[in-house]
GROMACS .gro file of N, CA and C in nm:
model
  516
    1HIS      N    1  -0.216  -0.667   7.205
    1HIS     CA    2  -0.265  -0.653   7.068
    1HIS      C    3  -0.182  -0.554   6.988
    2GLU      N    4  -0.131  -0.455   7.055
    2GLU     CA    5  -0.053  -0.352   6.988
    2GLU      C    6   0.073  -0.411   6.924
    3ASP      N    7   0.142  -0.504   6.994
    3ASP     CA    8   0.262  -0.569   6.940
    3ASP      C    9   0.229  -0.655   6.819
    4GLU      N   10   0.116  -0.724   6.823
    4GLU     CA   11   0.075  -0.808   6.711
    4GLU      C   12   0.049  -0.724   6.587
    5GLU      N   13  -0.012  -0.607   6.605
    5GLU     CA   14  -0.038  -0.520   6.490
    5GLU      C   15   0.093  -0.473   6.428
    6LYS      N   16   0.189  -0.437   6.511
    6LYS     CA   17   0.319  -0.393   6.458
    6LYS      C   18   0.387  -0.506   6.382
    7LYS      N   19   0.379  -0.628   6.434
    7LYS     CA   20   0.439  -0.742   6.367
    7LYS      C   21   0.376  -0.766   6.231
    8VAL      N   22   0.244  -0.756   6.223
    8VAL     CA   23   0.174  -0.773   6.096
    8VAL      C   24   0.214  -0.665   5.999
    9ASP      N   25   0.221  -0.542   6.046
    9ASP     CA   26   0.260  -0.432   5.960
    9ASP      C   27   0.402  -0.451   5.908
   10THR      N   28   0.495  -0.492   5.993
   10THR     CA   29   0.634  -0.513   5.954
   10THR      C   30   0.643  -0.624   5.850
   11THR      N   31   0.572  -0.731   5.870
   11THR     CA   32   0.573  -0.842   5.777
   11THR      C   33   0.521  -0.799   5.640
   12SER      N   34   0.413  -0.724   5.637
   12SER     CA   35   0.358  -0.682   5.508
   12SER      C   36   0.451  -0.584   5.438
   13VAL      N   37   0.519  -0.499   5.513
   13VAL     CA   38   0.615  -0.406   5.452
   13VAL      C   39   0.732  -0.484   5.395
   14THR      N   40   0.783  -0.583   5.471
   14THR     CA   41   0.894  -0.666   5.424
   14THR      C   42   0.856  -0.743   5.299
   15ALA      N   43   0.738  -0.800   5.298
   15ALA     CA   44   0.691  -0.876   5.181
   15ALA      C   45   0.679  -0.784   5.060
   16ALA      N   46   0.628  -0.665   5.079
   16ALA     CA   47   0.614  -0.570   4.967
   16ALA      C   48   0.751  -0.529   4.915
   17ALA      N   49   0.846  -0.505   5.006
   17ALA     CA   50   0.981  -0.466   4.964
   17ALA      C   51   1.049  -0.579   4.889
   18THR      N   52   1.031  -0.703   4.936
   18THR     CA   53   1.091  -0.818   4.869
   18THR      C   54   1.032  -0.837   4.730
   19ALA      N   55   0.902  -0.819   4.717
   19ALA     CA   56   0.836  -0.835   4.587
   19ALA      C   57   0.883  -0.729   4.489
   20ALA      N   58   0.917  -0.609   4.540
   20ALA     CA   59   0.958  -0.500   4.452
   20ALA      C   60   1.107  -0.504   4.419
   21ALA      N   61   1.185  -0.587   4.491
   21ALA     CA   62   1.329  -0.594   4.469
   21ALA      C   63   1.359  -0.648   4.330
   22PRO      N   64   1.467  -0.601   4.268
   22PRO     CA   65   1.503  -0.653   4.136
   22PRO      C   66   1.540  -0.800   4.144
   23PRO      N   67   1.513  -0.876   4.039
   23PRO     CA   68   1.544  -1.019   4.043
   23PRO      C   69   1.694  -1.043   4.049
   24GLN      N   70   1.732  -1.152   4.112
   24GLN     CA   71   1.872  -1.191   4.120
   24GLN      C   72   1.915  -1.244   3.982
   25TYR      N   73   2.045  -1.237   3.955
   25TYR     CA   74   2.100  -1.293   3.832
   25TYR      C   75   2.092  -1.444   3.841
   26ILE      N   76   2.031  -1.507   3.743
   26ILE     CA   77   2.018  -1.653   3.740
   26ILE      C   78   2.086  -1.704   3.615
   27GLU      N   79   2.169  -1.804   3.629
   27GLU     CA   80   2.239  -1.862   3.515
   27GLU      C   81   2.178  -1.997   3.484
   28TYR      N   82   2.141  -2.017   3.360
   28TYR     CA   83   2.084  -2.143   3.316
   28TYR      C   84   2.186  -2.219   3.235
   29SER      N   85   2.185  -2.349   3.246
   29SER     CA   86   2.275  -2.434   3.169
   29SER      C   87   2.213  -2.459   3.033
   30PHE      N   88   2.290  -2.439   2.929
   30PHE     CA   89   2.243  -2.462   2.794
   30PHE      C   90   2.250  -2.609   2.759
   31GLY      N   91   2.338  -2.680   2.824
   31GLY     CA   92   2.355  -2.822   2.795
   31GLY      C   93   2.502  -2.857   2.784
   32VAL      N   94   2.531  -2.958   2.706
   32VAL     CA   95   2.667  -3.009   2.691
   32VAL      C   96   2.756  -2.908   2.618
   33ALA      N   97   2.880  -2.898   2.665
   33ALA     CA   98   2.980  -2.814   2.597
   33ALA      C   99   3.057  -2.906   2.501
   34TYR      N  100   3.014  -2.906   2.377
   34TYR     CA  101   3.076  -2.992   2.277
   34TYR      C  102   3.208  -2.932   2.228
   35ARG      N  103   3.290  -3.017   2.169
   35ARG     CA  104   3.418  -2.977   2.109
   35ARG      C  105   3.415  -3.018   1.963
   36TYR      N  106   3.459  -2.927   1.876
   36TYR     CA  107   3.447  -2.951   1.732
   36TYR      C  108   3.582  -2.954   1.660
   37TRP      N  109   3.689  -2.924   1.728
   37TRP     CA  110   3.819  -2.907   1.665
   37TRP      C  111   3.904  -3.030   1.688
   38SER      N  112   3.991  -3.060   1.592
   38SER     CA  113   4.067  -3.186   1.591
   38SER      C  114   4.151  -3.206   1.717
   39MET      N  115   4.194  -3.100   1.782
   39MET     CA  116   4.275  -3.116   1.903
   39MET      C  117   4.197  -3.182   2.017
   40TYR      N  118   4.063  -3.189   2.003
   40TYR     CA  119   3.977  -3.249   2.105
   40TYR      C  120   3.928  -3.388   2.067
   41LYS      N  121   3.988  -3.451   1.968
   41LYS     CA  122   3.938  -3.582   1.922
   41LYS      C  123   3.928  -3.687   2.031
   42SER      N  124   4.009  -3.677   2.134
   42SER     CA  125   4.003  -3.776   2.242
   42SER      C  126   3.901  -3.740   2.350
   43ASP      N  127   3.841  -3.623   2.341
   43ASP     CA  128   3.740  -3.578   2.438
   43ASP      C  129   3.609  -3.653   2.416
   44GLU      N  130   3.541  -3.690   2.523
   44GLU     CA  131   3.415  -3.765   2.509
   44GLU      C  132   3.306  -3.683   2.441
   45PHE      N  133   3.320  -3.551   2.441
   45PHE     CA  134   3.220  -3.466   2.376
   45PHE      C  135   3.273  -3.403   2.248
   46TYR      N  136   3.376  -3.465   2.189
   46TYR     CA  137   3.421  -3.423   2.056
   46TYR      C  138   3.314  -3.465   1.956
   47VAL      N  139   3.280  -3.376   1.864
   47VAL     CA  140   3.177  -3.404   1.764
   47VAL      C  141   3.237  -3.392   1.624
   48ALA      N  142   3.244  -3.503   1.556
   48ALA     CA  143   3.285  -3.503   1.416
   48ALA      C  144   3.161  -3.473   1.332
   49PRO      N  145   3.172  -3.382   1.238
   49PRO     CA  146   3.053  -3.349   1.157
   49PRO      C  147   3.007  -3.468   1.074
   50LYS      N  148   2.877  -3.481   1.065
   50LYS     CA  149   2.816  -3.587   0.986
   50LYS      C  150   2.820  -3.552   0.837
   51PHE      N  151   2.826  -3.423   0.807
   51PHE     CA  152   2.823  -3.376   0.668
   51PHE      C  153   2.953  -3.306   0.632
   52LYS      N  154   2.982  -3.301   0.501
   52LYS     CA  155   3.112  -3.248   0.457
   52LYS      C  156   3.126  -3.097   0.478
   53ASP      N  157   3.015  -3.022   0.472
   53ASP     CA  158   3.024  -2.878   0.490
   53ASP      C  159   2.890  -2.821   0.536
   54LEU      N  160   2.886  -2.693   0.558
   54LEU     CA  161   2.766  -2.628   0.610
   54LEU      C  162   2.646  -2.645   0.517
   55ARG      N  163   2.666  -2.622   0.389
   55ARG     CA  164   2.554  -2.635   0.294
   55ARG      C  165   2.495  -2.775   0.297
   56ASP      N  166   2.582  -2.874   0.291
   56ASP     CA  167   2.538  -3.014   0.294
   56ASP      C  168   2.461  -3.044   0.422
   57GLU      N  169   2.511  -2.992   0.534
   57GLU     CA  170   2.444  -3.013   0.662
   57GLU      C  171   2.304  -2.952   0.665
   58ILE      N  172   2.290  -2.834   0.612
   58ILE     CA  173   2.162  -2.764   0.619
   58ILE      C  174   2.059  -2.821   0.520
   59VAL      N  175   2.102  -2.859   0.403
   59VAL     CA  176   2.003  -2.905   0.304
   59VAL      C  177   1.982  -3.057   0.303
   60ASN      N  178   2.069  -3.134   0.368
   60ASN     CA  179   2.058  -3.280   0.360
   60ASN      C  180   2.036  -3.353   0.492
   61ASN      N  181   2.028  -3.282   0.603
   61ASN     CA  182   2.009  -3.355   0.729
   61ASN      C  183   1.867  -3.412   0.737
   62ASP      N  184   1.848  -3.512   0.821
   62ASP     CA  185   1.718  -3.578   0.835
   62ASP      C  186   1.632  -3.519   0.946
   63VAL      N  187   1.683  -3.420   1.016
   63VAL     CA  188   1.611  -3.362   1.130
   63VAL      C  189   1.528  -3.242   1.090
   64TYR      N  190   1.590  -3.148   1.018
   64TYR     CA  191   1.518  -3.031   0.967
   64TYR      C  192   1.591  -2.981   0.844
   65ARG      N  193   1.534  -3.004   0.731
   65ARG     CA  194   1.598  -2.965   0.604
   65ARG      C  195   1.549  -2.830   0.557
   66VAL      N  196   1.641  -2.758   0.497
   66VAL     CA  197   1.610  -2.632   0.430
   66VAL      C  198   1.632  -2.660   0.281
   67SER      N  199   1.543  -2.610   0.198
   67SER     CA  200   1.557  -2.637   0.054
   67SER      C  201   1.683  -2.570  -0.001
   68VAL      N  202   1.730  -2.623  -0.112
   68VAL     CA  203   1.847  -2.566  -0.178
   68VAL      C  204   1.819  -2.421  -0.216
   69ASN      N  205   1.696  -2.392  -0.263
   69ASN     CA  206   1.661  -2.254  -0.298
   69ASN      C  207   1.665  -2.162  -0.177
   70GLN      N  208   1.612  -2.209  -0.063
   70GLN     CA  209   1.617  -2.129   0.059
   70GLN      C  210   1.762  -2.105   0.100
   71PHE      N  211   1.843  -2.209   0.091
   71PHE     CA  212   1.984  -2.195   0.126
   71PHE      C  213   2.050  -2.088   0.040
   72HIS      N  214   2.025  -2.093  -0.090
   72HIS     CA  215   2.087  -1.995  -0.180
   72HIS      C  216   2.035  -1.854  -0.155
   73ASP      N  217   1.908  -1.840  -0.121
   73ASP     CA  218   1.853  -1.708  -0.084
   73ASP      C  219   1.925  -1.654   0.039
   74GLU      N  220   1.944  -1.740   0.139
   74GLU     CA  221   2.012  -1.695   0.261
   74GLU      C  222   2.160  -1.672   0.237
   75LEU      N  223   2.219  -1.747   0.146
   75LEU     CA  224   2.359  -1.723   0.109
   75LEU      C  225   2.374  -1.583   0.050
   76LYS      N  226   2.281  -1.545  -0.037
   76LYS     CA  227   2.284  -1.409  -0.093
   76LYS      C  228   2.270  -1.305   0.017
   77ASN      N  229   2.181  -1.330   0.113
   77ASN     CA  230   2.164  -1.238   0.225
   77ASN      C  231   2.291  -1.227   0.308
   78ALA      N  232   2.357  -1.339   0.330
   78ALA     CA  233   2.481  -1.340   0.408
   78ALA      C  234   2.591  -1.262   0.337
   79ILE      N  235   2.600  -1.279   0.205
   79ILE     CA  236   2.700  -1.205   0.127
   79ILE      C  237   2.671  -1.056   0.134
   80ASP      N  238   2.544  -1.020   0.119
   80ASP     CA  239   2.506  -0.878   0.129
   80ASP      C  240   2.542  -0.821   0.265
   81LEU      N  241   2.514  -0.897   0.370
   81LEU     CA  242   2.545  -0.851   0.505
   81LEU      C  243   2.695  -0.835   0.525
   82LYS      N  244   2.771  -0.931   0.479
   82LYS     CA  245   2.917  -0.924   0.494
   82LYS      C  246   2.976  -0.805   0.419
   83ASN      N  247   2.916  -0.771   0.307
   83ASN     CA  248   2.970  -0.662   0.224
   83ASN      C  249   2.916  -0.523   0.259
   84CYS      N  250   2.818  -0.516   0.347
   84CYS     CA  251   2.766  -0.384   0.383
   84CYS      C  252   2.861  -0.316   0.483
   85LYS      N  253   2.838  -0.190   0.507
   85LYS     CA  254   2.926  -0.111   0.595
   85LYS      C  255   2.941  -0.176   0.733
   86ARG      N  256   2.829  -0.216   0.791
   86ARG     CA  257   2.832  -0.277   0.924
   86ARG      C  258   2.899  -0.414   0.920
   87GLY      N  259   2.871  -0.492   0.817
   87GLY     CA  260   2.928  -0.626   0.805
   87GLY      C  261   3.079  -0.624   0.791
   88LYS      N  262   3.130  -0.522   0.725
   88LYS     CA  263   3.275  -0.511   0.708
   88LYS      C  264   3.347  -0.484   0.840
   89LYS      N  265   3.273  -0.438   0.939
   89LYS     CA  266   3.332  -0.410   1.070
   89LYS      C  267   3.337  -0.534   1.161
   90LEU      N  268   3.268  -0.641   1.122
   90LEU     CA  269   3.264  -0.761   1.205
   90LEU      C  270   3.395  -0.837   1.192
   91GLN      N  271   3.477  -0.826   1.295
   91GLN     CA  272   3.608  -0.890   1.295
   91GLN      C  273   3.629  -0.970   1.422
   92CYS      N  274   3.717  -1.067   1.411
   92CYS     CA  275   3.750  -1.152   1.524
   92CYS      C  276   3.818  -1.068   1.632
   93THR      N  277   3.774  -1.085   1.755
   93THR     CA  278   3.825  -1.005   1.866
   93THR      C  279   3.939  -1.073   1.943
   94SER      N  280   3.968  -1.199   1.910
   94SER     CA  281   4.079  -1.270   1.975
   94SER      C  282   4.126  -1.381   1.882
   95SER      N  283   4.230  -1.451   1.923
   95SER     CA  284   4.288  -1.555   1.839
   95SER      C  285   4.285  -1.691   1.906
   96ALA      N  286   4.278  -1.794   1.824
   96ALA     CA  287   4.293  -1.933   1.866
   96ALA      C  288   4.348  -2.008   1.745
   97ALA      N  289   4.480  -2.005   1.731
   97ALA     CA  290   4.544  -2.063   1.613
   97ALA      C  291   4.509  -2.210   1.594
   98GLU      N  292   4.495  -2.284   1.706
   98GLU     CA  293   4.462  -2.426   1.696
   98GLU      C  294   4.323  -2.449   1.638
   99MET      N  295   4.240  -2.344   1.640
   99MET     CA  296   4.107  -2.351   1.581
   99MET      C  297   4.103  -2.277   1.447
  100GLU      N  298   4.219  -2.229   1.405
  100GLU     CA  299   4.233  -2.152   1.281
  100GLU      C  300   4.149  -2.025   1.283
  101ILE      N  301   4.152  -1.958   1.398
  101ILE     CA  302   4.081  -1.832   1.417
  101ILE      C  303   4.184  -1.728   1.458
  102TYR      N  304   4.185  -1.615   1.389
  102TYR     CA  305   4.290  -1.517   1.411
  102TYR      C  306   4.235  -1.377   1.437
  103GLN      N  307   4.302  -1.308   1.526
  103GLN     CA  308   4.266  -1.171   1.563
  103GLN      C  309   4.246  -1.085   1.438
  104ASP      N  310   4.141  -1.007   1.437
  104ASP     CA  311   4.107  -0.910   1.331
  104ASP      C  312   4.062  -0.973   1.199
  105ALA      N  313   4.051  -1.106   1.194
  105ALA     CA  314   4.002  -1.170   1.071
  105ALA      C  315   3.855  -1.131   1.052
  106PRO      N  316   3.815  -1.102   0.930
  106PRO     CA  317   3.673  -1.068   0.908
  106PRO      C  318   3.584  -1.190   0.930
  107ILE      N  319   3.462  -1.166   0.971
  107ILE     CA  320   3.367  -1.275   0.988
  107ILE      C  321   3.345  -1.343   0.853
  108THR      N  322   3.323  -1.472   0.854
  108THR     CA  323   3.306  -1.545   0.729
  108THR      C  324   3.159  -1.555   0.689
  109ILE      N  325   3.137  -1.585   0.564
  109ILE     CA  326   3.001  -1.607   0.514
  109ILE      C  327   2.936  -1.722   0.591
  110ASP      N  328   3.012  -1.828   0.617
  110ASP     CA  329   2.956  -1.941   0.691
  110ASP      C  330   2.910  -1.901   0.831
  111HIS      N  331   2.988  -1.818   0.899
  111HIS     CA  332   2.947  -1.771   1.032
  111HIS      C  333   2.815  -1.694   1.023
  112ILE      N  334   2.804  -1.608   0.925
  112ILE     CA  335   2.682  -1.529   0.907
  112ILE      C  336   2.565  -1.621   0.872
  113LEU      N  337   2.588  -1.719   0.786
  113LEU     CA  338   2.482  -1.815   0.750
  113LEU      C  339   2.432  -1.891   0.873
  114ALA      N  340   2.523  -1.935   0.958
  114ALA     CA  341   2.481  -2.006   1.080
  114ALA      C  342   2.391  -1.917   1.164
  115LEU      N  343   2.429  -1.791   1.179
  115LEU     CA  344   2.347  -1.697   1.255
  115LEU      C  345   2.210  -1.678   1.190
  116ILE      N  346   2.207  -1.667   1.059
  116ILE     CA  347   2.081  -1.648   0.986
  116ILE      C  348   1.988  -1.767   1.009
  117PHE      N  349   2.040  -1.888   0.993
  117PHE     CA  350   1.953  -2.005   1.006
  117PHE      C  351   1.902  -2.023   1.150
  118VAL      N  352   1.982  -1.990   1.247
  118VAL     CA  353   1.939  -2.005   1.386
  118VAL      C  354   1.842  -1.894   1.428
  119THR      N  355   1.859  -1.776   1.374
  119THR     CA  356   1.770  -1.666   1.413
  119THR      C  357   1.643  -1.658   1.329
  120ASN      N  358   1.647  -1.701   1.205
  120ASN     CA  359   1.532  -1.686   1.116
  120ASN      C  360   1.448  -1.813   1.097
  121TYR      N  361   1.498  -1.926   1.140
  121TYR     CA  362   1.428  -2.053   1.122
  121TYR      C  363   1.405  -2.117   1.260
  122ASP      N  364   1.291  -2.086   1.319
  122ASP     CA  365   1.261  -2.129   1.455
  122ASP      C  366   1.270  -2.280   1.474
  123GLU      N  367   1.212  -2.356   1.382
  123GLU     CA  368   1.215  -2.502   1.396
  123GLU      C  369   1.357  -2.555   1.384
  124PHE      N  370   1.435  -2.498   1.296
  124PHE     CA  371   1.575  -2.536   1.282
  124PHE      C  372   1.648  -2.513   1.415
  125ARG      N  373   1.628  -2.396   1.473
  125ARG     CA  374   1.691  -2.361   1.601
  125ARG      C  375   1.647  -2.458   1.712
  126LYS      N  376   1.518  -2.487   1.717
  126LYS     CA  377   1.467  -2.578   1.820
  126LYS      C  378   1.529  -2.717   1.806
  127LYS      N  379   1.542  -2.764   1.683
  127LYS     CA  380   1.601  -2.896   1.659
  127LYS      C  381   1.749  -2.896   1.701
  128LEU      N  382   1.820  -2.790   1.669
  128LEU     CA  383   1.959  -2.777   1.711
  128LEU      C  384   1.968  -2.775   1.863
  129GLU      N  385   1.890  -2.691   1.928
  129GLU     CA  386   1.892  -2.681   2.074
  129GLU      C  387   1.865  -2.816   2.141
  130SER      N  388   1.778  -2.895   2.081
  130SER     CA  389   1.743  -3.024   2.142
  130SER      C  390   1.861  -3.120   2.147
  131THR      N  391   1.965  -3.095   2.069
  131THR     CA  392   2.080  -3.186   2.068
  131THR      C  393   2.182  -3.153   2.176
  132TYR      N  394   2.155  -3.050   2.255
  132TYR     CA  395   2.247  -3.015   2.364
  132TYR      C  396   2.210  -3.084   2.495
  133LYS      N  397   2.093  -3.145   2.500
  133LYS     CA  398   2.049  -3.211   2.622
  133LYS      C  399   1.997  -3.351   2.589
  134LYS      N  400   2.011  -3.440   2.686
  134LYS     CA  401   1.964  -3.577   2.668
  134LYS      C  402   1.812  -3.580   2.651
  135ILE      N  403   1.766  -3.671   2.569
  135ILE     CA  404   1.623  -3.693   2.550
  135ILE      C  405   1.564  -3.753   2.678
  136SER      N  406   1.642  -3.839   2.743
  136SER     CA  407   1.600  -3.902   2.868
  136SER      C  408   1.726  -3.929   2.951
  137ASP      N  409   1.707  -3.964   3.076
  137ASP     CA  410   1.821  -3.997   3.162
  137ASP      C  411   1.897  -4.119   3.110
  138GLU      N  412   1.828  -4.202   3.035
  138GLU     CA  413   1.889  -4.324   2.983
  138GLU      C  414   1.974  -4.301   2.858
  139GLU      N  415   1.960  -4.187   2.793
  139GLU     CA  416   2.036  -4.165   2.670
  139GLU      C  417   2.186  -4.160   2.701
  140SER      N  418   2.262  -4.231   2.623
  140SER     CA  419   2.407  -4.236   2.643
  140SER      C  420   2.474  -4.110   2.589
  141LYS      N  421   2.596  -4.085   2.637
  141LYS     CA  422   2.673  -3.971   2.585
  141LYS      C  423   2.699  -3.990   2.436
  142ALA      N  424   2.728  -4.114   2.397
  142ALA     CA  425   2.755  -4.142   2.255
  142ALA      C  426   2.634  -4.110   2.169
  143SER      N  427   2.515  -4.141   2.217
  143SER     CA  428   2.392  -4.111   2.143
  143SER      C  429   2.370  -3.960   2.133
  144LEU      N  430   2.396  -3.891   2.242
  144LEU     CA  431   2.382  -3.746   2.244
  144LEU      C  432   2.477  -3.681   2.143
  145VAL      N  433   2.601  -3.725   2.145
  145VAL     CA  434   2.701  -3.673   2.051
  145VAL      C  435   2.660  -3.705   1.907
  146GLU      N  436   2.610  -3.825   1.884
  146GLU     CA  437   2.566  -3.864   1.748
  146GLU      C  438   2.453  -3.774   1.700
  147ARG      N  439   2.355  -3.747   1.786
  147ARG     CA  440   2.244  -3.657   1.747
  147ARG      C  441   2.298  -3.518   1.715
  148HIS      N  442   2.392  -3.472   1.795
  148HIS     CA  443   2.447  -3.337   1.774
  148HIS      C  444   2.530  -3.328   1.647
  149SER      N  445   2.589  -3.438   1.605
  149SER     CA  446   2.674  -3.436   1.485
  149SER      C  447   2.598  -3.391   1.361
  150THR      N  448   2.466  -3.403   1.363
  150THR     CA  449   2.383  -3.357   1.252
  150THR      C  450   2.397  -3.206   1.232
  151PHE      N  451   2.428  -3.135   1.341
  151PHE     CA  452   2.439  -2.988   1.337
  151PHE      C  453   2.580  -2.939   1.373
  152ALA      N  454   2.681  -3.023   1.356
  152ALA     CA  455   2.816  -2.990   1.402
  152ALA      C  456   2.872  -2.863   1.338
  153HIS      N  457   2.850  -2.844   1.209
  153HIS     CA  458   2.904  -2.724   1.144
  153HIS      C  459   2.836  -2.599   1.198
  154VAL      N  460   2.703  -2.599   1.204
  154VAL     CA  461   2.629  -2.483   1.255
  154VAL      C  462   2.670  -2.455   1.399
  155ALA      N  463   2.674  -2.558   1.482
  155ALA     CA  464   2.705  -2.540   1.624
  155ALA      C  465   2.846  -2.485   1.644
  156ARG      N  466   2.943  -2.536   1.568
  156ARG     CA  467   3.080  -2.484   1.578
  156ARG      C  468   3.085  -2.338   1.537
  157LEU      N  469   3.019  -2.306   1.429
  157LEU     CA  470   3.019  -2.167   1.381
  157LEU      C  471   2.953  -2.073   1.481
  158LEU      N  472   2.846  -2.117   1.545
  158LEU     CA  473   2.781  -2.035   1.647
  158LEU      C  474   2.872  -2.014   1.767
  159PHE      N  475   2.939  -2.120   1.809
  159PHE     CA  476   3.035  -2.108   1.919
  159PHE      C  477   3.141  -2.003   1.884
  160GLU      N  478   3.194  -2.013   1.764
  160GLU     CA  479   3.297  -1.917   1.722
  160GLU      C  480   3.243  -1.776   1.712
  161CYS      N  481   3.120  -1.761   1.665
  161CYS     CA  482   3.058  -1.627   1.659
  161CYS      C  483   3.054  -1.564   1.797
  162VAL      N  484   3.011  -1.639   1.893
  162VAL     CA  485   2.997  -1.587   2.030
  162VAL      C  486   3.133  -1.559   2.092
  163HIS      N  487   3.222  -1.657   2.085
  163HIS     CA  488   3.349  -1.647   2.157
  163HIS      C  489   3.457  -1.567   2.086
  164PHE      N  490   3.450  -1.556   1.955
  164PHE     CA  491   3.557  -1.489   1.883
  164PHE      C  492   3.513  -1.365   1.805
  165TYR      N  493   3.387  -1.356   1.769
  165TYR     CA  494   3.339  -1.240   1.695
  165TYR      C  495   3.244  -1.154   1.778
  166GLY      N  496   3.201  -1.207   1.891
  166GLY     CA  497   3.107  -1.134   1.976
  166GLY      C  498   3.176  -1.027   2.057
  167LEU      N  499   3.096  -0.939   2.112
  167LEU     CA  500   3.146  -0.832   2.198
  167LEU      C  501   3.114  -0.867   2.343
  168ARG      N  502   3.203  -0.830   2.432
  168ARG     CA  503   3.183  -0.852   2.575
  168ARG      C  504   3.073  -0.759   2.625
  169SER      N  505   2.985  -0.812   2.708
  169SER     CA  506   2.880  -0.730   2.766
  169SER      C  507   2.934  -0.661   2.890
  170GLU      N  508   2.861  -0.565   2.938
  170GLU     CA  509   2.902  -0.494   3.059
  170GLU      C  510   2.898  -0.584   3.181
  171LEU      N  511   2.824  -0.695   3.174
  171LEU     CA  512   2.816  -0.788   3.286
  171LEU      C  513   2.941  -0.873   3.300
  172ASP      N  514   3.020  -0.883   3.192
  172ASP     CA  515   3.142  -0.967   3.196
  172ASP      C  516   3.242  -0.900   3.280
   0.00000   0.00000   0.00000
C-alpha cells in the first residue's frame, strides 16, 4: 500500500506541475496567402481588385458597405494621424521595388485608412477575414479568390502595413 500511495502522490504532483506550466507557442493559420502585385499575375492566388481604388472598394462593395460620409470622416482621421508627431514617424522599414515600396517612405493615408476600417469596424473586419478561408470544402480556389477580390485593396494595404511598416517583435 505504501508504494501505491507514493505513486498517487507523484501523479498528482506531476498533474499540478503540468497544469501550472506556461502554454506552448501555438501558431494558427489565417488562411490563404494571396498575392496582389502584378508580378504574381500567373499565381493561382493572385487577386485583381474588383474596384478601382480603396474608396470605391469600401463604399461600393456588396458585402459590407461604409457610407460616403463615414469614409470621409475616417479619411479626416487618417490625415490627422499621419500628420501628428507619432504618425510622422511611421516609415517603411524595408524595400520591395517590385511592389513600389521603398525603405524610409512614410506610411500612406490609404495604409492608415485600411487599418482604421479593420480595427474600428468589426463587421467589416469579419467579412474581410471570411474571404481568407473556404466557405466549404467544395468551394473552388477561383471562387475563393473572387470573394476576396471584393477586399483586395484593403487586404493588400494590410499586408504591406504588417510586412513593411510594422516592427519586429521580440519573438521574431
